[in-house]
Amino acid sequence: MKKHVLPLTMIGLLILAWILAFPKLPEQMPIHWDVNGEANGFASKLNAMFSTLGIMVILYLSMVFLPKVDPRKTNYKYFSKSYNIILNAILGVLFVINILMLANAIGYDVPIGSIGPLVVGIIFMILGNYMPQVRSNFFIGIRTPWTLSSDEVWKKTHRAASKIFFFGGLVMILATFAPVSWKVPVLFTVIALTIVAPYIYSYLLFKRNL
């Protein structure tokens, strides 16, 4: 039960924050910003509340129940600690984003555009740090046809991907302090590398092991 305390506490605190802030929120509030910090997406405060809280609740429930239906569920016991850390880290980032969004809607000057790359970078670094410990499964990690068909390919791919994610996240964090014109190219480059490179690497490993 201890592993559920932190995520449920974050969800409970966020519900409380929304309840307290709700009367002070404008009817239409910003929920998305570009890299310049300009709001480019809006929603009614009721829709914003249900959608943002819903994402956290669905994510938590998914991470709790998906291992129970995974055909390789026995592997989860080998990386349960890392699994919970990844879940709490992602929920923590969503919690912070929600609090900043509420603060911005109430009227506080929150530099959302600068915080975006920082938040994504932190997630990438956390994923990179714990990725080598993730065992073969169907729901989390680099799931390609080649990693799922070979434990060796899975292990080597995740070791390589962990470095890509970690240093990619570090670059994203540093991009927070870069000129605005640099942020979009940096973000797209890092995201593209983290998606494409492990996929190609897993295929090359598989072909080499044939």
mmCIF file of C-alpha atoms in Angstrom:
data_model
loop_
_atom_site.group_PDB
_atom_site.id
_atom_site.type_symbol
_atom_site.label_atom_id
_atom_site.label_comp_id
_atom_site.label_asym_id
_atom_site.label_seq_id
_atom_site.Cartn_x
_atom_site.Cartn_y
_atom_site.Cartn_z
ATOM 1 C CA MET A 1 0.000 0.000 0.000
ATOM 2 C CA LYS A 2 2.904 2.390 0.649
ATOM 3 C CA LYS A 3 3.585 2.744 -3.077
ATOM 4 C CA HIS A 4 0.109 4.239 -3.547
ATOM 5 C CA VAL A 5 0.461 6.934 -0.870
ATOM 6 C CA LEU A 6 2.470 9.451 -2.912
ATOM 7 C CA PRO A 7 0.482 9.294 -6.180
ATOM 8 C CA LEU A 8 -2.874 9.394 -4.346
ATOM 9 C CA THR A 9 -1.613 12.302 -2.219
ATOM 10 C CA MET A 10 -0.646 14.268 -5.334
ATOM 11 C CA ILE A 11 -4.019 13.596 -6.943
ATOM 12 C CA GLY A 12 -5.837 14.543 -3.715
ATOM 13 C CA LEU A 13 -3.848 17.781 -3.313
ATOM 14 C CA LEU A 14 -4.509 18.702 -6.930
ATOM 15 C CA ILE A 15 -8.248 18.142 -6.491
ATOM 16 C CA LEU A 16 -8.108 20.416 -3.429
ATOM 17 C CA ALA A 17 -6.141 23.054 -5.384
ATOM 18 C CA TRP A 18 -8.734 23.058 -8.162
ATOM 19 C CA ILE A 19 -11.596 23.364 -5.660
ATOM 20 C CA LEU A 20 -9.936 26.313 -3.905
ATOM 21 C CA ALA A 21 -8.953 28.068 -7.137
ATOM 22 C CA PHE A 22 -12.136 27.368 -9.103
ATOM 23 C CA PRO A 23 -14.141 30.457 -7.978
ATOM 24 C CA LYS A 24 -11.201 32.719 -8.929
ATOM 25 C CA LEU A 25 -10.653 31.249 -12.414
ATOM 26 C CA PRO A 26 -11.873 32.986 -15.578
ATOM 27 C CA GLU A 27 -14.609 31.205 -17.524
ATOM 28 C CA GLN A 28 -12.123 30.594 -20.359
ATOM 29 C CA MET A 29 -8.601 29.808 -19.183
ATOM 30 C CA PRO A 30 -5.358 29.068 -21.066
ATOM 31 C CA ILE A 31 -4.274 25.410 -21.087
ATOM 32 C CA HIS A 32 -1.553 25.444 -23.751
ATOM 33 C CA TRP A 33 1.327 27.780 -24.573
ATOM 34 C CA ASP A 34 3.895 28.121 -27.372
ATOM 35 C CA VAL A 35 7.649 28.357 -26.809
ATOM 36 C CA ASN A 36 7.343 32.130 -26.570
ATOM 37 C CA GLY A 37 5.063 31.755 -23.581
ATOM 38 C CA GLU A 38 2.013 32.957 -25.514
ATOM 39 C CA ALA A 39 -1.239 31.144 -24.756
ATOM 40 C CA ASN A 40 -2.553 29.398 -27.882
ATOM 41 C CA GLY A 41 -5.091 26.994 -26.416
ATOM 42 C CA PHE A 42 -8.080 27.713 -24.177
ATOM 43 C CA ALA A 43 -10.862 25.778 -22.472
ATOM 44 C CA SER A 44 -13.682 26.450 -20.062
ATOM 45 C CA LYS A 45 -12.536 26.141 -16.478
ATOM 46 C CA LEU A 46 -14.834 23.154 -15.954
ATOM 47 C CA ASN A 47 -13.445 21.290 -18.982
ATOM 48 C CA ALA A 48 -9.893 22.220 -17.994
ATOM 49 C CA MET A 49 -10.417 20.839 -14.503
ATOM 50 C CA PHE A 50 -11.927 17.545 -15.602
ATOM 51 C CA SER A 51 -9.451 16.984 -18.438
ATOM 52 C CA THR A 52 -6.285 17.716 -16.444
ATOM 53 C CA LEU A 53 -7.413 15.795 -13.362
ATOM 54 C CA GLY A 54 -8.681 13.031 -15.632
ATOM 55 C CA ILE A 55 -5.280 12.613 -17.257
ATOM 56 C CA MET A 56 -3.622 12.088 -13.870
ATOM 57 C CA VAL A 57 -6.275 9.666 -12.640
ATOM 58 C CA ILE A 58 -6.266 7.633 -15.868
ATOM 59 C CA LEU A 59 -2.465 7.506 -15.889
ATOM 60 C CA TYR A 60 -2.363 6.325 -12.287
ATOM 61 C CA LEU A 61 -5.033 3.666 -12.804
ATOM 62 C CA SER A 62 -3.367 2.488 -16.011
ATOM 63 C CA MET A 63 0.037 2.121 -14.387
ATOM 64 C CA VAL A 64 -1.549 0.204 -11.489
ATOM 65 C CA PHE A 65 -3.654 -2.237 -13.525
ATOM 66 C CA LEU A 66 -1.759 -2.746 -16.788
ATOM 67 C CA PRO A 67 0.936 -4.942 -15.191
ATOM 68 C CA LYS A 68 -1.822 -7.298 -14.046
ATOM 69 C CA VAL A 69 -2.888 -8.018 -17.649
ATOM 70 C CA ASP A 70 0.564 -7.990 -19.248
ATOM 71 C CA PRO A 71 1.484 -11.448 -20.609
ATOM 72 C CA ARG A 72 4.941 -10.825 -19.127
ATOM 73 C CA LYS A 73 3.638 -9.649 -15.762
ATOM 74 C CA THR A 74 6.159 -11.797 -13.872
ATOM 75 C CA ASN A 75 8.934 -9.475 -15.112
ATOM 76 C CA TYR A 76 7.508 -6.475 -13.239
ATOM 77 C CA LYS A 77 8.750 -7.796 -9.893
ATOM 78 C CA TYR A 78 12.313 -7.271 -11.135
ATOM 79 C CA PHE A 79 11.864 -3.535 -11.708
ATOM 80 C CA SER A 80 8.921 -2.624 -9.453
ATOM 81 C CA LYS A 81 10.911 0.113 -7.677
ATOM 82 C CA SER A 82 11.927 1.761 -10.953
ATOM 83 C CA TYR A 83 8.382 1.376 -12.276
ATOM 84 C CA ASN A 84 6.962 3.251 -9.270
ATOM 85 C CA ILE A 85 9.622 5.966 -9.498
ATOM 86 C CA ILE A 86 8.804 6.552 -13.170
ATOM 87 C CA LEU A 87 5.071 6.704 -12.366
ATOM 88 C CA ASN A 88 5.579 9.149 -9.482
ATOM 89 C CA ALA A 89 7.937 11.305 -11.539
ATOM 90 C CA ILE A 90 5.449 11.642 -14.391
ATOM 91 C CA LEU A 91 2.584 12.332 -11.980
ATOM 92 C CA GLY A 92 4.779 14.853 -10.162
ATOM 93 C CA VAL A 93 5.493 16.744 -13.359
ATOM 94 C CA LEU A 94 1.779 16.774 -14.239
ATOM 95 C CA PHE A 95 1.035 18.005 -10.723
ATOM 96 C CA VAL A 96 3.483 20.895 -11.077
ATOM 97 C CA ILE A 97 2.130 21.797 -14.530
ATOM 98 C CA ASN A 98 -1.409 21.895 -13.131
ATOM 99 C CA ILE A 99 -0.389 24.145 -10.231
ATOM 100 C CA LEU A 100 1.446 26.505 -12.600
ATOM 101 C CA MET A 101 -1.549 26.557 -14.942
ATOM 102 C CA LEU A 102 -3.864 27.449 -12.066
ATOM 103 C CA ALA A 103 -1.481 30.159 -10.842
ATOM 104 C CA ASN A 104 -1.302 31.612 -14.344
ATOM 105 C CA ALA A 105 -5.099 31.596 -14.735
ATOM 106 C CA ILE A 106 -5.586 33.329 -11.390
ATOM 107 C CA GLY A 107 -3.260 36.120 -12.472
ATOM 108 C CA TYR A 108 0.267 35.251 -11.343
ATOM 109 C CA ASP A 109 3.084 35.875 -13.816
ATOM 110 C CA VAL A 110 4.286 32.345 -14.578
ATOM 111 C CA PRO A 111 6.855 31.887 -17.404
ATOM 112 C CA ILE A 112 5.083 28.872 -18.921
ATOM 113 C CA GLY A 113 7.010 29.045 -22.215
ATOM 114 C CA SER A 114 10.348 28.707 -20.450
ATOM 115 C CA ILE A 115 9.152 26.018 -18.084
ATOM 116 C CA GLY A 116 7.952 23.685 -20.876
ATOM 117 C CA PRO A 117 11.384 22.487 -22.093
ATOM 118 C CA LEU A 118 12.538 22.254 -18.473
ATOM 119 C CA VAL A 119 9.655 19.962 -17.524
ATOM 120 C CA VAL A 120 10.067 17.730 -20.588
ATOM 121 C CA GLY A 121 13.821 17.587 -19.985
ATOM 122 C CA ILE A 122 13.335 16.427 -16.401
ATOM 123 C CA ILE A 123 11.005 13.628 -17.552
ATOM 124 C CA PHE A 124 13.539 12.501 -20.157
ATOM 125 C CA MET A 125 16.383 12.452 -17.622
ATOM 126 C CA ILE A 126 14.338 10.413 -15.140
ATOM 127 C CA LEU A 127 13.322 7.948 -17.847
ATOM 128 C CA GLY A 128 16.921 7.679 -19.002
ATOM 129 C CA ASN A 129 18.178 7.032 -15.492
ATOM 130 C CA TYR A 130 15.822 4.109 -14.830
ATOM 131 C CA MET A 131 15.362 2.702 -18.332
ATOM 132 C CA PRO A 132 18.158 0.082 -18.071
ATOM 133 C CA GLN A 133 16.330 -1.527 -15.148
ATOM 134 C CA VAL A 134 13.082 -2.063 -17.064
ATOM 135 C CA ARG A 135 12.541 -5.705 -18.028
ATOM 136 C CA SER A 136 10.756 -6.920 -21.137
ATOM 137 C CA ASN A 137 7.032 -6.086 -21.106
ATOM 138 C CA PHE A 138 4.303 -4.843 -23.429
ATOM 139 C CA PHE A 139 3.466 -1.474 -21.848
ATOM 140 C CA ILE A 140 6.560 0.487 -20.824
ATOM 141 C CA GLY A 141 9.962 0.955 -22.449
ATOM 142 C CA ILE A 142 11.246 0.698 -26.032
ATOM 143 C CA ARG A 143 8.716 -1.778 -27.405
ATOM 144 C CA THR A 144 9.691 -2.671 -30.965
ATOM 145 C CA PRO A 145 9.173 -6.019 -32.733
ATOM 146 C CA TRP A 146 12.862 -6.740 -32.188
ATOM 147 C CA THR A 147 13.130 -5.858 -28.487
ATOM 148 C CA LEU A 148 9.993 -7.856 -27.713
ATOM 149 C CA SER A 149 11.349 -10.910 -29.523
ATOM 150 C CA SER A 150 14.741 -10.983 -27.788
ATOM 151 C CA ASP A 151 15.682 -10.284 -24.158
ATOM 152 C CA GLU A 152 19.242 -9.498 -25.237
ATOM 153 C CA VAL A 153 18.082 -6.931 -27.799
ATOM 154 C CA TRP A 154 15.733 -5.453 -25.192
ATOM 155 C CA LYS A 155 18.533 -5.088 -22.646
ATOM 156 C CA LYS A 156 21.094 -3.568 -25.023
ATOM 157 C CA THR A 157 18.558 -1.241 -26.622
ATOM 158 C CA HIS A 158 17.481 0.119 -23.248
ATOM 159 C CA ARG A 159 21.058 0.649 -22.142
ATOM 160 C CA ALA A 160 21.727 2.718 -25.252
ATOM 161 C CA ALA A 161 18.370 4.505 -25.090
ATOM 162 C CA SER A 162 18.972 5.468 -21.461
ATOM 163 C CA LYS A 163 21.986 7.558 -22.501
ATOM 164 C CA ILE A 164 20.052 9.153 -25.363
ATOM 165 C CA PHE A 165 17.145 10.062 -23.066
ATOM 166 C CA PHE A 166 19.356 11.318 -20.229
ATOM 167 C CA PHE A 167 21.569 13.589 -22.314
ATOM 168 C CA GLY A 168 18.616 14.601 -24.503
ATOM 169 C CA GLY A 169 16.809 15.706 -21.359
ATOM 170 C CA LEU A 170 19.884 17.617 -20.219
ATOM 171 C CA VAL A 171 20.003 19.436 -23.571
ATOM 172 C CA MET A 172 16.310 20.316 -23.207
ATOM 173 C CA ILE A 173 16.916 21.767 -19.762
ATOM 174 C CA LEU A 174 19.829 23.844 -21.065
ATOM 175 C CA ALA A 175 17.591 24.987 -23.946
ATOM 176 C CA THR A 176 15.441 26.717 -21.319
ATOM 177 C CA PHE A 177 18.163 29.346 -21.084
ATOM 178 C CA ALA A 178 18.783 29.549 -24.851
ATOM 179 C CA PRO A 179 17.305 32.161 -27.213
ATOM 180 C CA VAL A 180 13.690 31.487 -28.183
ATOM 181 C CA SER A 181 14.680 30.795 -31.794
ATOM 182 C CA TRP A 182 16.744 27.812 -30.609
ATOM 183 C CA LYS A 183 14.095 26.128 -28.468
ATOM 184 C CA VAL A 184 11.883 24.642 -31.178
ATOM 185 C CA PRO A 185 14.778 23.120 -33.223
ATOM 186 C CA VAL A 186 16.351 21.715 -30.054
ATOM 187 C CA LEU A 187 13.089 20.184 -28.812
ATOM 188 C CA PHE A 188 12.223 18.607 -32.157
ATOM 189 C CA THR A 189 15.759 17.297 -32.658
ATOM 190 C CA VAL A 190 15.950 15.671 -29.233
ATOM 191 C CA ILE A 191 12.454 14.176 -29.466
ATOM 192 C CA ALA A 192 13.180 12.832 -32.963
ATOM 193 C CA LEU A 193 16.436 11.233 -31.795
ATOM 194 C CA THR A 194 14.844 9.609 -28.750
ATOM 195 C CA ILE A 195 12.119 8.092 -30.935
ATOM 196 C CA VAL A 196 14.059 7.103 -34.045
ATOM 197 C CA ALA A 197 17.511 6.146 -32.734
ATOM 198 C CA PRO A 198 16.424 3.340 -30.323
ATOM 199 C CA TYR A 199 14.058 1.947 -32.966
ATOM 200 C CA ILE A 200 16.813 1.714 -35.571
ATOM 201 C CA TYR A 201 19.345 0.458 -33.028
ATOM 202 C CA SER A 202 17.053 -2.377 -31.907
ATOM 203 C CA TYR A 203 16.608 -3.472 -35.534
ATOM 204 C CA LEU A 204 20.366 -3.452 -36.179
ATOM 205 C CA LEU A 205 21.000 -5.455 -33.001
ATOM 206 C CA PHE A 206 18.398 -8.005 -33.991
ATOM 207 C CA LYS A 207 19.821 -8.400 -37.498
ATOM 208 C CA ARG A 208 23.325 -8.810 -36.091
ATOM 209 C CA ASN A 209 22.166 -11.571 -33.756
ATOM 210 C CA LEU A 210 20.460 -13.618 -36.472
#
